[in-house]
mmCIF file of C-alpha atoms in Angstrom:
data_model
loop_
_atom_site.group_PDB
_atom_site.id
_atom_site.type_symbol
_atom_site.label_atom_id
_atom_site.label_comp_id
_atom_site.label_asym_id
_atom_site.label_seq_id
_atom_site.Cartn_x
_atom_site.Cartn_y
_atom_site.Cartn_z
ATOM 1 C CA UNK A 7 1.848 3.354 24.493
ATOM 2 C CA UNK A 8 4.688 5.172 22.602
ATOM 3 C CA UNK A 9 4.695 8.498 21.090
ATOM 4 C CA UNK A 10 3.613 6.881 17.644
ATOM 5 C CA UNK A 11 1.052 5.727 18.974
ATOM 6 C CA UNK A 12 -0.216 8.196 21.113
ATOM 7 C CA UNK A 13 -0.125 10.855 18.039
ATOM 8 C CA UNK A 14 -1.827 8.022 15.929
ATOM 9 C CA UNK A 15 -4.976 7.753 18.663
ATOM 10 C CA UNK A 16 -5.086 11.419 19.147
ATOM 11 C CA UNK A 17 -5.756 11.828 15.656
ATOM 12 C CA UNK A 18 -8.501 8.674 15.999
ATOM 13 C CA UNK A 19 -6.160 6.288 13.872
ATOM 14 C CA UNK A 20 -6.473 2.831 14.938
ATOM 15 C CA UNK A 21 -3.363 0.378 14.806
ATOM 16 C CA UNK A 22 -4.789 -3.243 13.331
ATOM 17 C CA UNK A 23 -1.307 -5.012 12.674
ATOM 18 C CA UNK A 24 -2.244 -8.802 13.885
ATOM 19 C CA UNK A 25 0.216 -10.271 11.035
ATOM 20 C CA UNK A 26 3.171 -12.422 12.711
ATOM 21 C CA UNK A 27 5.978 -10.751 13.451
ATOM 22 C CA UNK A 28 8.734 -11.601 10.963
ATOM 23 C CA UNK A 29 12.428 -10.882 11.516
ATOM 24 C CA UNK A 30 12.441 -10.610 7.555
ATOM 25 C CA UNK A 31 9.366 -10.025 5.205
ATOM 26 C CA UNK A 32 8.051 -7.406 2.132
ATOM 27 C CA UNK A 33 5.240 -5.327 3.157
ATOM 28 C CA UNK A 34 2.888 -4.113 0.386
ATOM 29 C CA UNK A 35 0.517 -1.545 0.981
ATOM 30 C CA UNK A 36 -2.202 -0.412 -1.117
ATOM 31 C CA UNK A 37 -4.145 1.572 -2.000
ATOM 32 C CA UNK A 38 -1.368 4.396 -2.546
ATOM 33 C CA UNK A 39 -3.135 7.821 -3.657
ATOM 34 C CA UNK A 40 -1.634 10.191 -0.897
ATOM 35 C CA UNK A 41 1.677 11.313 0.489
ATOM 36 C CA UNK A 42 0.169 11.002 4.113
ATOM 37 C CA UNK A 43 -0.159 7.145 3.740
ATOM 38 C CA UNK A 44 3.733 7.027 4.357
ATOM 39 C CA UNK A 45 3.436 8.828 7.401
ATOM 40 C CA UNK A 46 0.697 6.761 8.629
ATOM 41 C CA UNK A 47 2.426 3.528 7.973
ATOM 42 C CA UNK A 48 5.445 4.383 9.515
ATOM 43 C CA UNK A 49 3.878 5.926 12.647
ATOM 44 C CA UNK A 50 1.330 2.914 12.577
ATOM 45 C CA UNK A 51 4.522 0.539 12.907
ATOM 46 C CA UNK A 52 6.706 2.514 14.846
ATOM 47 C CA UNK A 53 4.018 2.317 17.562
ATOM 48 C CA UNK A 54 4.763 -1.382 17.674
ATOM 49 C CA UNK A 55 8.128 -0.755 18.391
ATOM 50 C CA UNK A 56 8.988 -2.471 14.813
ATOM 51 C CA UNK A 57 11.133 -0.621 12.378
ATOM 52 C CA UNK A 58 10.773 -0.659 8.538
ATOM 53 C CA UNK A 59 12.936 -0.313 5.447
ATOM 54 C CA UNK A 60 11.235 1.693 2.464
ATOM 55 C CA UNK A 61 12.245 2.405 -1.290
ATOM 56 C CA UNK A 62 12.234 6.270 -2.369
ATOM 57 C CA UNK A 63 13.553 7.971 -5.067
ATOM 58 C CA UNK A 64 17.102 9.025 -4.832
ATOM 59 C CA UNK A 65 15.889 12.537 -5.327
ATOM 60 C CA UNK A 66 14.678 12.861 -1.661
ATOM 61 C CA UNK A 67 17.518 12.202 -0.316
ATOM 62 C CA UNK A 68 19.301 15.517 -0.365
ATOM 63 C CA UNK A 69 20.925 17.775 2.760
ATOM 64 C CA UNK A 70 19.604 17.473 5.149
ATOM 65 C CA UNK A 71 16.399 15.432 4.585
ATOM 66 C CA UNK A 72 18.460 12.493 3.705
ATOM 67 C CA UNK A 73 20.064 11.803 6.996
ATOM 68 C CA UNK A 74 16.606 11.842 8.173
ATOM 69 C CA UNK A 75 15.373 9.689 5.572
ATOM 70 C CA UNK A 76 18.180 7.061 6.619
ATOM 71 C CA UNK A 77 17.198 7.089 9.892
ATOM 72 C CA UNK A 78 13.893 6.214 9.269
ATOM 73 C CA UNK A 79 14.875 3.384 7.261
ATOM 74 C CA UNK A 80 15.056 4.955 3.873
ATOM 75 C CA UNK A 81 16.587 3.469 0.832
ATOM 76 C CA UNK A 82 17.502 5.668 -1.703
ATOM 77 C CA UNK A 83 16.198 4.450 -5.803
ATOM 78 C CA UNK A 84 18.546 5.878 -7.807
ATOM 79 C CA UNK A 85 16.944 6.833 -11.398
ATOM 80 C CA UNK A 86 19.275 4.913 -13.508
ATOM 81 C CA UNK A 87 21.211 1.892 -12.414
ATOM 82 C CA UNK A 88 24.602 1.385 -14.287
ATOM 83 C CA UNK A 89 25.718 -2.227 -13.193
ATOM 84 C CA UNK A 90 22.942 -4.152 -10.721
ATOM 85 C CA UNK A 91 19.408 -4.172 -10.430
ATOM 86 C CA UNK A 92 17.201 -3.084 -7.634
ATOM 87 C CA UNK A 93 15.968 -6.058 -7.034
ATOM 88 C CA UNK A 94 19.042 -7.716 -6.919
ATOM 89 C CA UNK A 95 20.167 -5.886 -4.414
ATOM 90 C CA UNK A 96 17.450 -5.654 -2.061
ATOM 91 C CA UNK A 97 17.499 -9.356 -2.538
ATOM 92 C CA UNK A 98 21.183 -9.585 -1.688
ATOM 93 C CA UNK A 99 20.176 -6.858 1.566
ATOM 94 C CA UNK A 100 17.443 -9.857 2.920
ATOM 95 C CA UNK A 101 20.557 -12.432 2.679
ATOM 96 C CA UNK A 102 23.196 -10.126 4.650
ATOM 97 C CA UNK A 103 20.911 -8.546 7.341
ATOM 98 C CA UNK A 104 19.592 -10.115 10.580
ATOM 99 C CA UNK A 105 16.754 -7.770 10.049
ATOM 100 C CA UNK A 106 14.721 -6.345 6.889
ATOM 101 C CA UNK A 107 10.795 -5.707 6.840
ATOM 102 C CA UNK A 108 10.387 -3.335 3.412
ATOM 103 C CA UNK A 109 7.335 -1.521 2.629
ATOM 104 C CA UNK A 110 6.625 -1.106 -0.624
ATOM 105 C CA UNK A 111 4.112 0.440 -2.669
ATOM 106 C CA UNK A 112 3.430 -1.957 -5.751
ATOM 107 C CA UNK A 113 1.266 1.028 -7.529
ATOM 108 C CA UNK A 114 4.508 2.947 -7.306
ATOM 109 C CA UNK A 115 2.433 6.340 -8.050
ATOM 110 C CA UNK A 116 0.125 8.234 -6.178
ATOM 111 C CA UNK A 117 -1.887 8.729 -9.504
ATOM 112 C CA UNK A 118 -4.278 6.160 -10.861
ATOM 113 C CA UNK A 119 -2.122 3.392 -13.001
ATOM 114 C CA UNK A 120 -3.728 -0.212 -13.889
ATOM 115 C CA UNK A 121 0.337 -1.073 -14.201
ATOM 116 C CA UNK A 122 1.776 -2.930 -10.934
ATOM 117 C CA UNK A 123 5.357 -2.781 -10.192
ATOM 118 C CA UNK A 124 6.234 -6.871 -9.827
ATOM 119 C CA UNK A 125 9.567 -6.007 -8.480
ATOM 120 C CA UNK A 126 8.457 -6.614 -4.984
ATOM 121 C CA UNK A 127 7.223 -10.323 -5.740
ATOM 122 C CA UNK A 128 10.465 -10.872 -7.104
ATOM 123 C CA UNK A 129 12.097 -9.761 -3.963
ATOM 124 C CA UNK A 130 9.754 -11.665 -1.720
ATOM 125 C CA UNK A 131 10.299 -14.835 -4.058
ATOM 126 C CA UNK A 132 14.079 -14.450 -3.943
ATOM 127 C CA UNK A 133 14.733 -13.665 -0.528
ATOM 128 C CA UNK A 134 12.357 -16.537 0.478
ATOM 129 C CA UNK A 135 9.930 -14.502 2.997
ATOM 130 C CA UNK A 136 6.332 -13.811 3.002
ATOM 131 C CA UNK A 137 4.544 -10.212 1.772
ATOM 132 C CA UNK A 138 2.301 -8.891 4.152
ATOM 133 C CA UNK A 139 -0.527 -6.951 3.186
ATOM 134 C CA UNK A 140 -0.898 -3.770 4.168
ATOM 135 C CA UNK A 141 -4.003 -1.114 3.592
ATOM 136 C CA UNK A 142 -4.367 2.431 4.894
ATOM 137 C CA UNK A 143 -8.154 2.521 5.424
ATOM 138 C CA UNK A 144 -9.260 6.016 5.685
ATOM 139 C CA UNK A 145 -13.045 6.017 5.582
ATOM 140 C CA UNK A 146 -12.465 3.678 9.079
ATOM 141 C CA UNK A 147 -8.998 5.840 10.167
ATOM 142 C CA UNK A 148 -7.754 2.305 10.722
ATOM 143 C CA UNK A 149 -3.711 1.100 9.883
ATOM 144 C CA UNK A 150 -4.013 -2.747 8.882
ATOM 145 C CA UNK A 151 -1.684 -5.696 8.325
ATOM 146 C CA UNK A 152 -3.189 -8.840 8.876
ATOM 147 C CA UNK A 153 -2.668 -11.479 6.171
ATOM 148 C CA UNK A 154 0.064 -13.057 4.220
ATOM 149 C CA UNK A 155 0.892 -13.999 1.255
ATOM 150 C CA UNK A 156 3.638 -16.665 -0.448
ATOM 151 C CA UNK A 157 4.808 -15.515 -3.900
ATOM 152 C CA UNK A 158 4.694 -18.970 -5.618
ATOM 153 C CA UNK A 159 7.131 -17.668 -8.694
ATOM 154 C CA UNK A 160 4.328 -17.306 -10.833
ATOM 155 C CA UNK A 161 4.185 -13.812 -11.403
ATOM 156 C CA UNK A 162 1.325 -13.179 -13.250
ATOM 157 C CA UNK A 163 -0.750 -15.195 -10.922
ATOM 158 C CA UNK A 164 0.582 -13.769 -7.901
ATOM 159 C CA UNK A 165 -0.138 -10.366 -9.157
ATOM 160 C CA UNK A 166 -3.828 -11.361 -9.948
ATOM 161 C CA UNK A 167 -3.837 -12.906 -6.137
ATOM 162 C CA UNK A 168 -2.343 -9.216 -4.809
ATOM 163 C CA UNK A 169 -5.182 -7.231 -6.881
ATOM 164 C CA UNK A 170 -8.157 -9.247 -6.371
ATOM 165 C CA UNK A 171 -7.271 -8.931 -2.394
ATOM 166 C CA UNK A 172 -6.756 -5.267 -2.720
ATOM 167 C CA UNK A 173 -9.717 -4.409 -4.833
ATOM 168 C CA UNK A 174 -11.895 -4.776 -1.833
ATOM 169 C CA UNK A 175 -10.255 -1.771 -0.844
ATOM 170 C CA UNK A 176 -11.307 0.763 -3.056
ATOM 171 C CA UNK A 177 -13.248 2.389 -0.133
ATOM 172 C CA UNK A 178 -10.175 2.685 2.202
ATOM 173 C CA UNK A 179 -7.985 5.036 -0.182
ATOM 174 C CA UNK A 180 -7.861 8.964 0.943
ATOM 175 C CA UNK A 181 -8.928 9.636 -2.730
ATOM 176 C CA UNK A 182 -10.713 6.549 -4.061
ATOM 177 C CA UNK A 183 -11.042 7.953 -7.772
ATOM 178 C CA UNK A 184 -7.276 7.332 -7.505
ATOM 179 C CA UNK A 185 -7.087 3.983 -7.529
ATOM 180 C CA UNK A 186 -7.612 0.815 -9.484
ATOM 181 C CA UNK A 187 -6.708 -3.076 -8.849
#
C-alpha cells in the first residue's frame, strides 16, 4: 500500500474502484457539495497508482499553487474563451495523448443547482470512451467507481440516465441538503 492509501485507511476511507482500467475515459463524480471530495478522489486514485486529469478554474492556478496544480494533473478553465471551446479541446487532448482519465464534476458547484453541466457527455461522446461513475460516499467513508456508462449522443437522455443513477446517492454527499439529481 502507497502513501495514498495508507493516509486514506488511517482516516477509515475505503478505496471501492472495481471499474476497468481504461487507458482513456471521463470520470464523473457526484454528489459534489464539498471541497474535500477533490482531495478524496485524487488520494482514492492515486492509491491505485492511476493518475487523473481534472478541470479547475483558471483562477487557481496562480504562483505557486499552479505548478502544483499541474502536477497533479490540473487543467486550468479559463473564464472566457476567445477562439475554441472547452470541449473541443479536451476532445482534441483524448485524440493526441496515450493517456487521459478526467474527473469531472457535472454539478460544477458545490451549492445545490438542478442545472447539469453536459459538457462532459460531449467529451465522452466525442472522444469515443466510456464515463465512469464516481461517488464520494461519506455516511460509509467509502471512494467508489464501479460502473460505466456509454454516452449514446442523446443528450438529454443520457443526462436523465446520469441523474437517475446518482439520485440514489443523496445519502453519500458530506452535506446532503446540497444536492439534487
Amino acid at each position: 500500500m502507497n502513501l495514498w492509501g495508507r493516509i486514506l485507511k488511517w482516516a477509515g476511507w475505503h478505496v471501492d474502484i472495481t471499474a476497468p482500467r481504461r487507458q482513456k475515459c471521463v470520470i464523473c463524480v457526484a454528489p459534489h457539495t464539498s471541497n474535500w471530495d477533490f482531495i478524496l478522489g485524487l488520494f482514492a486514485y492515486k492509491s491505485l497508482g492511476r493518475e487523473a486529469n481534472f478541470l479547475m478554474k483558471e483562477f487557481w492556478f496562480f504562483f505557486p499553487l499552479k505548478y502544483l496544480l499541474r502536477a497533479l494533473g490540473g487543467i486550468p478553465v479559463p473564464r472566457k474563451r476567445k477562439h475554441s471551446s472547452l470541449t473541443d479541446s479536451v476532445i482534441e487532448m483524448f485524440k493526441t495523448r496515450d493517456y487521459v482519465n478526467l474527473a469531472v464534476t457535472p454539478e460544477g458547484t458545490r451549492s445545490m443547482t438542478d442545472r447539469w453541466h453536459t459538457g462532459f457527455l460531449y467529451i465522452a461522446r466525442g472522444a469515443d470512451v466510456p464515463v465512469q461513475l464516481g461517488v464520494i460516499d461519506y455516511r460509509n467513508k467509502r471512494i467508489i467507481i464501479k460502473d460505466e456508462y456509454v454516452a449514446t449522443g442523446n443528450v438529454d437522455q443520457d443526462m436523465a440516465y446520469i441523474k437517475r443513477y446518482y439520485s440514489g446517492y443523496k445519502y453519500a454527499a458530506k452535506y446532503p441538503d446540497k444536492f439534487f439529481a
